[in-house]
Coordinates of C-alpha atoms in Angstrom, one line a residue:
M75 CA 0.0 0.0 0.1
T76 CA 1.5 3.2 -0.7
R77 CA 1.8 6.2 1.6
L78 CA -1.1 8.2 0.5
G79 CA -3.3 4.8 0.7
R80 CA -2.2 4.3 4.3
I81 CA -3.2 8.0 4.9
G82 CA -6.8 7.5 3.4
L83 CA -7.0 4.4 5.7
L84 CA -6.3 6.2 8.6
L85 CA -8.6 8.9 8.1
V86 CA -11.8 6.4 6.9
V87 CA -10.9 4.4 10.2
S88 CA -10.6 7.5 12.2
S89 CA -14.2 8.4 10.9
V90 CA -15.6 5.0 11.8
S91 CA -14.0 5.1 15.2
Y92 CA -15.4 8.8 16.2
T93 CA -18.9 7.2 15.1
L94 CA -18.9 4.2 17.3
H95 CA -17.5 6.1 20.3
A96 CA -20.2 8.7 19.7
Q97 CA -22.8 6.2 20.0
D98 CA -21.2 4.7 23.2
A99 CA -20.4 7.8 24.9
S100 CA -21.9 7.0 28.3
N101 CA -20.2 3.7 28.5
T102 CA -17.0 3.9 30.4
D103 CA -16.3 0.2 31.1
P104 CA -14.7 -0.9 27.8
E105 CA -16.3 -4.5 28.3
S106 CA -19.5 -3.0 28.6
E107 CA -20.9 -3.9 25.4
I108 CA -19.7 -7.9 25.9
S109 CA -21.5 -7.7 29.4
V110 CA -24.8 -6.7 27.6
T111 CA -24.9 -9.8 25.5
I112 CA -24.6 -11.9 28.9
D113 CA -27.2 -10.6 30.8
A114 CA -30.6 -11.4 28.9
P115 CA -33.7 -9.7 30.0
V116 CA -36.5 -11.0 32.2
A117 CA -39.6 -12.3 30.7
P118 CA -42.7 -10.2 31.7
E119 CA -44.7 -13.2 33.1
A120 CA -41.5 -14.2 35.3
E121 CA -40.7 -11.0 36.6
T122 CA -41.5 -12.2 40.6
S123 CA -39.8 -15.4 40.1
A124 CA -36.3 -16.0 41.3
M125 CA -35.0 -18.1 38.1
A126 CA -35.4 -15.9 35.0
E127 CA -36.2 -17.9 31.5
P128 CA -33.2 -17.6 28.9
A129 CA -34.2 -14.9 26.0
P130 CA -35.0 -16.0 23.2
A131 CA -32.7 -16.7 20.2
A132 CA -34.1 -13.8 18.1
E133 CA -33.7 -11.3 20.8
A134 CA -30.2 -12.0 21.9
A135 CA -29.1 -11.8 18.0
A136 CA -30.8 -8.5 17.9
I137 CA -28.5 -7.4 21.0
A138 CA -25.0 -8.9 20.0
P139 CA -23.2 -6.8 17.6
T140 CA -22.8 -7.8 13.9
P141 CA -19.5 -9.2 12.4
E142 CA -19.4 -5.5 10.6
Q143 CA -19.4 -3.8 13.9
I144 CA -16.9 -6.1 15.6
Q145 CA -14.7 -5.6 12.8
A146 CA -15.2 -1.7 12.9
Q147 CA -14.2 -1.7 16.8
K148 CA -11.3 -3.7 16.2
H149 CA -10.4 -1.2 13.4
A150 CA -10.8 1.5 15.8
D151 CA -9.2 0.3 19.0
E152 CA -6.0 -0.5 16.5
L153 CA -6.2 3.4 15.4
A154 CA -6.6 4.5 19.0
L155 CA -3.7 2.7 19.7
I156 CA -1.6 4.1 16.5
R157 CA -3.1 7.8 17.5
Q158 CA -1.7 7.5 21.1
K159 CA 1.8 6.0 20.0
S160 CA 1.9 8.6 17.2
L161 CA 1.1 11.5 19.8
A162 CA 3.8 9.7 22.2
W163 CA 6.3 10.1 19.6
V164 CA 5.6 13.6 18.7
D165 CA 5.8 14.5 22.3
E166 CA 9.0 12.2 22.6
V167 CA 11.0 14.2 19.9
S168 CA 9.4 17.9 20.7
A169 CA 10.2 17.5 24.5
Q170 CA 12.2 20.8 24.0
L171 CA 9.9 22.4 21.8
P172 CA 6.8 24.0 23.8
G173 CA 5.4 26.1 21.2
L174 CA 4.1 23.2 18.8
R175 CA 0.6 24.2 18.0
Y176 CA -0.6 21.1 15.8
K177 CA 0.5 18.1 17.4
Q178 CA -2.6 16.0 16.4
Q179 CA -2.1 17.1 12.7
L180 CA 1.6 16.2 13.3
A181 CA 1.0 12.7 14.9
Q182 CA -1.2 11.8 11.6
L183 CA 1.1 13.0 9.1
Y184 CA 4.4 11.5 10.3
H185 CA 2.8 8.1 10.9
G186 CA 1.0 8.2 7.6
L187 CA 4.7 9.0 6.1
G188 CA 6.3 6.2 8.1
Y189 CA 7.9 8.8 10.1
V190 CA 10.6 10.0 7.6
P191 CA 12.3 13.6 7.8
L192 CA 10.6 15.8 5.5
W193 CA 13.1 18.7 5.2
Q194 CA 16.1 17.2 3.7
D195 CA 16.4 19.3 0.7
S196 CA 18.4 22.1 1.6
F197 CA 16.9 24.5 -1.3
T198 CA 13.2 24.1 -0.1
V199 CA 14.5 24.7 3.4
T200 CA 16.2 28.1 2.7
D201 CA 13.2 29.2 0.6
F202 CA 10.8 28.4 3.3
E203 CA 13.0 30.4 6.0
Q204 CA 13.3 33.2 3.5
Q205 CA 9.5 33.7 3.1
L206 CA 9.2 33.4 7.0
W207 CA 11.7 36.0 7.2
V208 CA 9.8 38.1 4.9
L209 CA 6.6 37.4 7.0
T210 CA 8.6 38.5 10.5
L211 CA 9.6 42.0 8.8
A212 CA 6.1 42.5 8.6
E213 CA 5.5 42.2 12.3
T214 CA 2.1 40.8 11.9
S215 CA 2.5 38.0 14.4
P216 CA 5.1 37.7 17.0
D217 CA 4.6 33.8 16.7
F218 CA 6.4 33.4 13.3
N219 CA 9.3 35.2 14.5
Y220 CA 9.6 32.9 17.5
R221 CA 9.5 30.0 15.2
L222 CA 12.2 31.5 12.9
K223 CA 14.6 32.1 15.8
Q224 CA 13.8 28.6 16.8
L225 CA 14.6 27.1 13.5
K226 CA 17.9 28.6 13.3
R227 CA 18.9 27.7 16.6
L228 CA 17.9 24.1 16.0
K229 CA 20.0 24.1 12.4
Q230 CA 22.8 25.3 14.2
S231 CA 22.7 22.7 17.1
Q232 CA 22.1 20.2 14.3
D233 CA 19.3 19.0 16.1
W234 CA 17.4 17.6 12.6
R235 CA 15.0 15.7 14.1
Q236 CA 13.4 18.9 16.2
Y237 CA 14.0 20.9 13.3
D238 CA 11.9 18.8 11.2
L239 CA 9.1 18.7 13.4
L240 CA 9.0 22.5 14.4
A241 CA 9.2 23.3 10.5
T242 CA 6.3 20.8 9.6
D243 CA 4.5 23.0 12.5
T244 CA 5.3 25.9 11.4
L245 CA 4.2 25.2 7.8
L246 CA 0.8 24.3 9.1
A247 CA 0.6 27.6 10.9
Y248 CA 1.9 29.5 7.6
L249 CA -0.7 27.5 5.7
S250 CA -3.4 28.9 8.0
F251 CA -2.1 32.6 7.9
I252 CA -2.3 32.3 3.9
E253 CA -5.4 30.8 3.9
N254 CA -7.2 33.7 6.5
V255 CA -5.3 36.4 4.4
I256 CA -6.8 35.6 1.2
D257 CA -10.2 34.8 2.5
N258 CA -12.9 37.8 1.8
R259 CA -14.4 37.2 5.3
T260 CA -11.6 38.1 6.9
Q261 CA -9.8 41.3 7.1
W262 CA -6.2 40.4 8.2
L263 CA -3.4 42.7 7.8
F264 CA -6.0 45.4 7.4
S265 CA -8.7 46.2 10.0
E266 CA -8.5 42.9 11.8
E267 CA -5.1 41.9 14.0
V268 CA -3.4 38.7 12.9
P269 CA -4.0 36.5 16.2
T270 CA -0.8 35.4 18.1
R271 CA -1.7 31.5 17.5
M272 CA -2.9 30.5 13.9
P273 CA -5.9 28.3 13.9
A274 CA -5.4 24.7 12.2
P275 CA -5.5 24.9 8.3
S276 CA -8.4 23.6 6.5
D277 CA -8.8 19.8 5.7
E278 CA -8.3 20.7 2.3
S279 CA -4.8 22.3 2.8
L280 CA -4.0 19.1 4.9
A281 CA -5.2 16.7 2.0
E282 CA -3.4 19.1 -0.5
L283 CA -0.2 18.8 1.9
M284 CA -0.4 15.1 2.6
A285 CA -0.6 14.1 -1.4
V286 CA 2.5 16.5 -2.0
L287 CA 4.5 14.9 0.4
E288 CA 3.4 11.5 -1.0
R289 CA 4.7 12.4 -4.2
D290 CA 7.7 14.1 -2.9
Q291 CA 7.1 17.4 -4.1
L292 CA 7.3 19.5 -1.0
N293 CA 9.7 22.0 -3.0
V294 CA 7.2 22.9 -5.5
F295 CA 4.6 23.4 -2.8
V296 CA 6.6 25.6 -0.5
A297 CA 7.3 27.7 -3.7
S298 CA 3.7 27.9 -4.5
L299 CA 3.2 29.7 -1.2
K300 CA 4.9 33.0 -2.1
P301 CA 2.4 35.5 -3.5
T302 CA 1.9 35.1 -7.3
G303 CA 3.1 37.2 -10.1
R304 CA 6.5 39.7 -10.1
H305 CA 5.4 41.5 -7.2
Y306 CA 7.0 39.4 -4.6
N307 CA 10.3 39.3 -6.1
Q308 CA 10.3 43.0 -6.4
F309 CA 9.6 43.5 -2.8
L310 CA 12.2 41.1 -1.8
Q311 CA 14.8 43.3 -3.8
A312 CA 13.9 46.3 -2.7
I313 CA 13.9 44.9 0.8
N314 CA 17.6 43.7 0.2
R315 CA 18.6 47.2 -0.7
M316 CA 17.0 49.0 2.1
E317 CA 18.6 46.2 4.3
T318 CA 21.8 47.7 3.1
I319 CA 20.8 51.4 3.8
A320 CA 19.9 50.4 7.0
E321 CA 23.3 49.4 8.3
K322 CA 24.2 53.0 8.6
P323 CA 22.3 55.3 11.0
W324 CA 19.8 57.5 9.5
P325 CA 20.1 61.2 9.6
V326 CA 17.6 63.9 10.9
F327 CA 16.7 66.6 8.6
S328 CA 15.3 69.2 11.1
Q329 CA 15.1 72.5 9.2
P330 CA 11.5 74.0 10.1
G331 CA 9.5 75.9 7.8
I332 CA 9.0 75.4 3.8
I333 CA 12.0 75.1 2.1
R334 CA 11.7 76.9 -1.5
L335 CA 14.2 77.2 -4.1
G336 CA 17.0 79.6 -3.3
A337 CA 16.9 78.9 0.2
W338 CA 19.7 78.7 2.9
L339 CA 20.1 75.2 4.0
R340 CA 21.5 74.7 7.8
E341 CA 22.8 71.3 6.6
P342 CA 23.0 70.5 2.9
D343 CA 24.8 67.3 3.5
I344 CA 22.1 65.5 5.3
L345 CA 19.6 66.3 2.6
I346 CA 21.9 65.0 -0.1
T347 CA 22.6 61.6 1.7
M348 CA 19.1 61.0 2.4
L349 CA 18.3 61.5 -1.4
E350 CA 20.9 59.6 -2.3
R351 CA 20.5 56.6 -0.3
L352 CA 16.9 56.5 -1.4
G353 CA 17.7 56.6 -4.9
D354 CA 16.4 60.1 -5.6
L355 CA 19.8 61.2 -6.3
T356 CA 22.5 59.1 -8.3
D357 CA 26.0 58.8 -6.7
Y358 CA 27.4 61.0 -9.5
Q359 CA 25.0 63.6 -9.0
A360 CA 25.3 63.5 -4.9
E361 CA 29.1 63.7 -5.2
Q362 CA 28.8 67.0 -7.7
L363 CA 26.8 68.5 -5.1
R364 CA 29.1 67.7 -2.3
T365 CA 31.9 68.7 -4.3
A366 CA 30.4 72.4 -4.9
G367 CA 29.7 72.8 -1.7
K368 CA 26.7 75.1 -2.0
K369 CA 24.8 76.0 1.0
H370 CA 21.6 77.0 -0.9
Y371 CA 18.5 75.0 -2.3
N372 CA 19.3 74.8 -5.8
I373 CA 17.6 73.3 -8.9
D374 CA 19.4 70.0 -8.6
L375 CA 18.3 69.3 -5.1
A376 CA 14.7 70.6 -6.0
E377 CA 14.4 68.2 -8.9
A378 CA 15.4 65.2 -6.6
V379 CA 12.7 66.5 -3.9
K380 CA 10.2 66.3 -6.9
H381 CA 11.2 62.8 -7.7
F382 CA 10.7 61.9 -4.2
Q383 CA 7.5 63.7 -3.5
Q384 CA 6.2 61.8 -6.9
R385 CA 7.2 58.5 -5.1
H386 CA 5.4 59.3 -2.1
G387 CA 2.1 60.5 -3.2
L388 CA 2.8 64.2 -2.4
K389 CA 2.2 67.6 -4.0
V390 CA 5.4 67.7 -6.8
D391 CA 6.7 71.3 -6.3
G392 CA 9.8 70.9 -4.9
A393 CA 9.1 72.8 -1.9
I394 CA 10.4 71.0 1.2
G395 CA 7.4 71.6 3.7
P396 CA 5.8 69.6 6.8
Q397 CA 4.6 66.5 4.5
T398 CA 7.9 66.0 2.7
R399 CA 9.8 66.5 5.7
A400 CA 7.8 63.6 7.7
W401 CA 8.4 61.1 4.7
L402 CA 12.3 62.1 4.5
A403 CA 12.2 61.1 8.3
V404 CA 10.9 57.6 8.1
T405 CA 13.8 55.2 8.8
P406 CA 15.0 52.3 6.3
Q407 CA 13.9 49.8 9.1
E408 CA 10.3 51.4 8.8
R409 CA 10.6 51.0 5.4
I410 CA 11.5 47.8 5.5
R411 CA 8.3 47.0 7.6
L412 CA 6.1 48.7 4.8
L413 CA 7.5 46.8 2.1
A414 CA 7.4 43.3 3.8
L415 CA 3.8 44.0 5.1
N416 CA 2.5 45.4 1.5
A417 CA 4.3 42.0 0.3
Q418 CA 1.9 40.0 2.5
R419 CA -1.1 42.4 1.7
S420 CA -0.3 41.2 -2.4
R421 CA -1.7 37.9 -1.9
V422 CA -5.4 39.1 -1.7
W423 CA -5.4 40.5 -5.4
T424 CA -4.1 39.2 -8.7
S425 CA -2.3 41.3 -11.6
D426 CA -2.7 38.5 -14.4
F427 CA -6.2 38.7 -14.7
P428 CA -6.7 40.2 -18.3
S429 CA -9.5 42.5 -17.5
R430 CA -9.5 44.4 -14.2
L431 CA -10.4 47.5 -12.5
V432 CA -8.3 48.4 -9.6
V433 CA -8.8 51.2 -6.9
N434 CA -5.7 51.5 -4.5
I435 CA -7.5 53.0 -1.4
P436 CA -4.4 55.3 0.2
D437 CA -3.2 56.2 -3.6
F438 CA -6.9 57.8 -4.1
A439 CA -6.1 56.1 -7.5
L440 CA -8.2 53.9 -10.2
N441 CA -6.7 52.1 -13.2
L442 CA -8.6 50.1 -15.7
W443 CA -7.0 46.7 -17.7
L444 CA -8.9 45.4 -20.4
D445 CA -7.2 42.5 -22.1
N446 CA -4.1 43.1 -20.3
R447 CA -3.7 46.7 -21.8
M448 CA -4.4 49.7 -19.4
V449 CA -6.9 51.9 -21.1
F450 CA -8.2 54.2 -18.5
D451 CA -6.8 55.8 -15.2
A452 CA -8.3 58.5 -13.1
R453 CA -8.2 60.1 -9.4
V454 CA -10.8 58.9 -7.3
I455 CA -12.2 59.9 -3.7
V456 CA -12.4 57.3 -1.0
G457 CA -14.4 56.7 2.4
Q458 CA -13.2 59.3 5.1
P459 CA -11.4 57.4 8.1
K460 CA -14.4 57.3 10.1
R461 CA -16.6 55.4 7.2
P462 CA -13.5 53.6 5.3
T463 CA -13.9 51.9 2.0
P464 CA -13.4 48.1 2.4
V465 CA -10.9 46.1 0.9
M466 CA -12.7 43.8 -1.5
I467 CA -13.1 41.7 -4.5
S468 CA -16.0 41.7 -6.7
N469 CA -16.9 42.3 -10.7
L470 CA -18.2 44.9 -12.6
S471 CA -21.7 44.0 -13.7
A472 CA -23.6 47.0 -14.9
V473 CA -23.4 50.7 -15.8
V474 CA -26.2 52.8 -14.6
F475 CA -27.4 56.0 -16.6
N476 CA -28.8 58.9 -14.2
P477 CA -29.1 56.6 -11.1
Y478 CA -31.2 57.1 -8.1
W479 CA -29.6 57.7 -4.9
N480 CA -31.0 55.3 -2.4
V481 CA -29.7 56.7 0.6
P482 CA -28.3 53.8 3.3
N483 CA -29.7 54.3 6.4
S484 CA -26.8 55.2 8.1
I485 CA -26.1 58.4 6.1
M486 CA -29.9 58.9 6.3
R487 CA -29.7 59.2 10.1
K488 CA -26.4 60.5 10.5
D489 CA -26.4 63.3 7.9
I490 CA -29.7 63.9 6.4
L491 CA -32.2 63.7 8.7
P492 CA -30.4 65.9 11.5
K493 CA -30.5 68.9 8.6
A494 CA -34.1 68.2 7.3
R495 CA -35.6 68.2 11.1
Y496 CA -34.2 72.1 11.4
D497 CA -34.8 73.2 7.8
S498 CA -38.3 72.5 6.3
G499 CA -37.2 72.8 2.8
Y500 CA -34.0 70.6 3.0
L501 CA -35.3 67.6 1.5
Y502 CA -37.2 69.6 -1.1
R503 CA -34.2 71.4 -2.0
H504 CA -32.1 68.5 -2.5
H505 CA -34.6 66.6 -4.6
Y506 CA -35.3 63.7 -2.1
D507 CA -38.4 61.8 -2.3
V508 CA -39.5 59.7 1.0
L509 CA -41.0 56.5 0.3
R510 CA -42.8 54.0 2.7
G511 CA -39.8 51.6 2.9
W512 CA -37.0 49.4 1.4
N513 CA -39.6 47.1 -0.3
S514 CA -42.1 49.7 -1.4
N515 CA -42.1 52.7 -3.9
E516 CA -44.9 54.2 -2.5
K517 CA -44.2 58.3 -1.7
I518 CA -45.2 59.9 1.6
P519 CA -45.9 63.5 1.2
I520 CA -42.7 65.4 2.8
S521 CA -45.4 67.9 4.3
S522 CA -47.1 65.1 6.0
I523 CA -44.0 64.5 8.5
N524 CA -44.6 65.5 11.6
W525 CA -40.9 66.6 12.6
R526 CA -41.8 67.2 16.1
Y527 CA -42.2 63.9 17.1
V528 CA -40.3 62.1 14.5
T529 CA -36.2 61.8 15.0
A530 CA -33.4 60.2 13.1
K531 CA -33.6 57.2 15.1
N532 CA -37.4 56.7 14.6
F533 CA -37.8 57.8 11.1
P534 CA -39.9 54.7 9.6
Y535 CA -39.4 55.8 6.1
R536 CA -36.3 55.8 3.3
L537 CA -35.3 58.5 1.4
R538 CA -34.1 58.5 -2.4
Q539 CA -32.6 61.0 -4.4
K540 CA -34.0 61.7 -8.0
P541 CA -31.7 61.7 -11.0
G542 CA -29.9 64.5 -12.2
A543 CA -26.9 67.0 -11.8
H544 CA -27.9 67.7 -8.4
N545 CA -27.7 63.8 -7.5
A546 CA -24.8 62.6 -5.4
L547 CA -24.0 60.0 -7.7
G548 CA -23.9 62.1 -10.7
R549 CA -24.7 60.9 -14.0
F550 CA -23.3 57.6 -13.6
K551 CA -23.3 54.6 -11.3
F552 CA -21.1 51.4 -11.8
T553 CA -22.2 48.6 -10.0
I554 CA -19.9 46.1 -8.0
P555 CA -22.4 43.2 -6.2
N556 CA -21.3 43.3 -2.6
N557 CA -23.0 42.9 0.6
Q558 CA -21.8 46.3 1.9
A559 CA -23.5 48.4 -0.6
I560 CA -20.1 49.9 -2.2
Y561 CA -20.2 51.0 -5.7
L562 CA -18.2 53.6 -8.0
H563 CA -20.2 56.5 -9.2
D564 CA -19.9 60.1 -10.7
T565 CA -20.2 63.1 -8.3
P566 CA -21.1 66.6 -9.0
S567 CA -18.8 68.0 -6.6
K568 CA -15.8 67.8 -8.9
S569 CA -13.4 70.4 -7.3
L570 CA -12.6 67.8 -4.4
F571 CA -10.5 65.8 -7.3
N572 CA -8.1 68.5 -7.0
K573 CA -7.0 67.9 -3.4
D574 CA -4.2 65.6 -2.8
F575 CA -5.8 64.2 0.3
R576 CA -9.2 62.6 -1.1
A577 CA -10.8 60.7 1.8
F578 CA -14.1 62.3 2.1
S579 CA -17.0 60.1 0.9
S580 CA -19.0 57.7 3.0
G581 CA -17.3 54.4 2.0
C582 CA -18.4 54.5 -1.6
I583 CA -16.1 55.6 -4.6
R584 CA -16.2 58.8 -6.7
V585 CA -14.5 58.6 -10.2
Q586 CA -13.2 61.4 -12.0
G587 CA -13.8 61.5 -15.5
A588 CA -16.7 59.0 -14.9
D589 CA -18.2 59.7 -18.4
E590 CA -15.1 58.3 -20.1
M591 CA -14.7 55.5 -18.0
A592 CA -18.4 54.5 -18.5
K593 CA -17.7 55.0 -22.6
V594 CA -14.6 52.6 -22.3
L595 CA -16.4 50.0 -20.7
L596 CA -19.4 50.0 -22.9
S597 CA -17.7 50.2 -26.1
Y598 CA -15.9 47.2 -24.6
A599 CA -19.1 45.4 -24.3
G600 CA -20.0 46.1 -27.8
V601 CA -22.1 49.4 -27.3
S602 CA -21.7 51.8 -30.2
E603 CA -20.5 55.2 -29.4
Q604 CA -24.0 56.5 -31.0
R605 CA -25.9 54.4 -28.7
F606 CA -24.0 55.8 -25.7
D607 CA -24.6 59.1 -26.4
Q608 CA -28.7 58.6 -26.9
L609 CA -28.4 57.0 -23.4
A610 CA -26.6 59.8 -21.9
G611 CA -28.3 62.4 -23.4
R612 CA -31.7 61.3 -21.8
S613 CA -33.0 62.1 -18.4
S614 CA -34.2 58.7 -17.7
T615 CA -32.5 56.0 -15.6
R616 CA -31.0 53.5 -17.6
T617 CA -29.2 50.2 -16.5
V618 CA -26.8 48.5 -19.2
G619 CA -25.1 45.2 -18.3
V620 CA -21.6 44.4 -18.8
K621 CA -21.4 40.8 -19.7
Q622 CA -17.7 40.5 -20.2
K623 CA -15.7 39.5 -17.3
I624 CA -14.2 42.6 -15.2
Q625 CA -12.8 41.8 -11.9
V626 CA -12.9 44.6 -9.6
F627 CA -10.2 44.8 -6.6
L628 CA -10.5 47.5 -4.0
I629 CA -7.1 47.3 -2.7
Y630 CA -5.2 48.6 0.3
Q631 CA -1.2 49.1 -0.8
T632 CA 1.1 51.8 1.1
A633 CA 4.1 50.6 -0.3
W634 CA 4.4 48.8 -4.0
I635 CA 6.9 48.7 -7.0
D636 CA 5.7 50.8 -10.1
E637 CA 6.1 49.7 -13.7
Q638 CA 9.2 51.8 -13.9
G639 CA 10.6 49.8 -11.0
L640 CA 10.5 52.7 -8.5
V641 CA 9.2 52.1 -5.1
N642 CA 6.5 54.0 -3.7
Y643 CA 4.9 54.7 -0.5
R644 CA 1.7 56.5 0.5
N645 CA -0.1 57.7 3.6
D646 CA -1.7 54.9 6.0
V647 CA -5.2 56.5 5.6
Y648 CA -7.0 53.8 8.0
Q649 CA -4.2 53.3 10.0
Y650 CA -4.2 49.9 8.9
D651 CA -0.2 49.7 9.1
E652 CA 0.1 50.2 12.6
Q653 CA 2.7 52.8 12.1
D654 CA 5.2 53.8 15.2
K655 CA 6.7 57.1 16.1
N656 CA 9.3 56.9 13.3
S657 CA 6.2 57.0 10.7
P658 CA 4.0 59.9 9.3
D659 CA 1.0 59.8 11.6
S660 CA -2.4 59.7 9.4
E661 CA -4.3 62.1 11.5
K662 CA -2.0 64.6 11.5
F663 CA -1.2 63.9 7.6
A664 CA -4.8 64.1 7.1
S665 CA -5.1 67.6 8.9
I666 CA -2.0 68.8 6.8
Y667 CA -3.6 67.7 3.4
K668 CA -6.8 69.3 4.4
N669 CA -5.6 72.5 5.3

């Protein structure tokens, strides 16, 4: 029998054993089942007799276990003994490893494979440890940091049996981490913290791992655990470069005020060194500036600062103000953490889907690819920190011309109704209809509402805003099915797109140039330009489905490598990075941008 066959038998017998033990859970005596067959019931007519008549043969046969039950119980007993011995083996090998998390799974796994060592290939070991290293740099869970240190200690002491067991236990924790990160129902690496102790990986992952080990392909399996695409290797290269920079102390540029072209510099060499190490000045340019010995902020330095500002999502004006100075102060160690953290976040979305719409929330930017060609990009406005736009994956299902706005209850109660109570004309001026409920389109006259008794909390109706230039959704709505009522749309407040900080919405995404994006999408769906103009020229509401599969990714990347190979950073709008004192504080940045 093959190893995989033994594993399958092990799992089958385990399920049989569980069923039998569940049926006899109240029996603590292992011989209780046998004793039942010996004590025959007393016949009703002889209940008072001192001597009971033997039970009929048919009744005795009904009580006695069948041969199949006896055989199943025998297998169950054998399995219990095997499980006990396997766990004893794990306990013996791991006597000095108090941190093992998955002893039951380890016992089944190693028994099914004949207790052979699994981590004999040095390339697989190196690959796995490197992935753990990047994960520990992200500082998401102290458990992985502890595990990696223990693995290195065991390798140094050449305690290979304990190394093997701990590496496999760590692999199970890593599988659980990956499963939960890519699961849309969890928000690990975003609004939810990663738990210190990982839950056990799913049965599907364990079955896949067993099959891989049976085929002796652990190396391929470990390599497949990296985030897909070229982004991970780019992150890894950027981390390695930053590790070299981190070997030297990071200087402090503390000159206050706004430094513009021609201004006197207190310590120009510090600014030159920072820009050189971060790659915004070449070594040659930095040497030329040092040789010149100038004490003023000249055009060469200003151009390097503009390059720096571009990579950090700042206003590209060459002036060194509070925002630029805050990002210059971010240490290489903190940049390494951001790179490693965002490398893990890249697991949540894929870049190899041929037609995709990607909104990076901290970048306030949208990019649309159709058939692997980027055809549209735009500025966007995302949810304010108190009402964040969620990270999610969906698909684009339709474009709506002249949409109604069905006001969500939270916005209705928090924003609109308090104004309507104190301003009797508010709902009229902003073109709202009051409807009976979410399952009814019956209109309620606004004049019939007695605001002395109706409050935001007990308002029994719903609000809907009529289509038109005044509508909060503008002229276009882009439907992406989800259970959080999130969608992309146009807006009448287009001046907000000129701001650098653009987290002002209640969670949905406002798109600059929504009309152009609608035209591109519908052209891809087969709608002619003439037909598009007809629909856009009408005042009625019309929904046009998009049959072609266009994946939508609402992502949260505060660090990434762009198409030119440049490392980009963005402000942590929703404080998902858990930045420390060396990083720009998001609330401080928000106030700076707004002002």
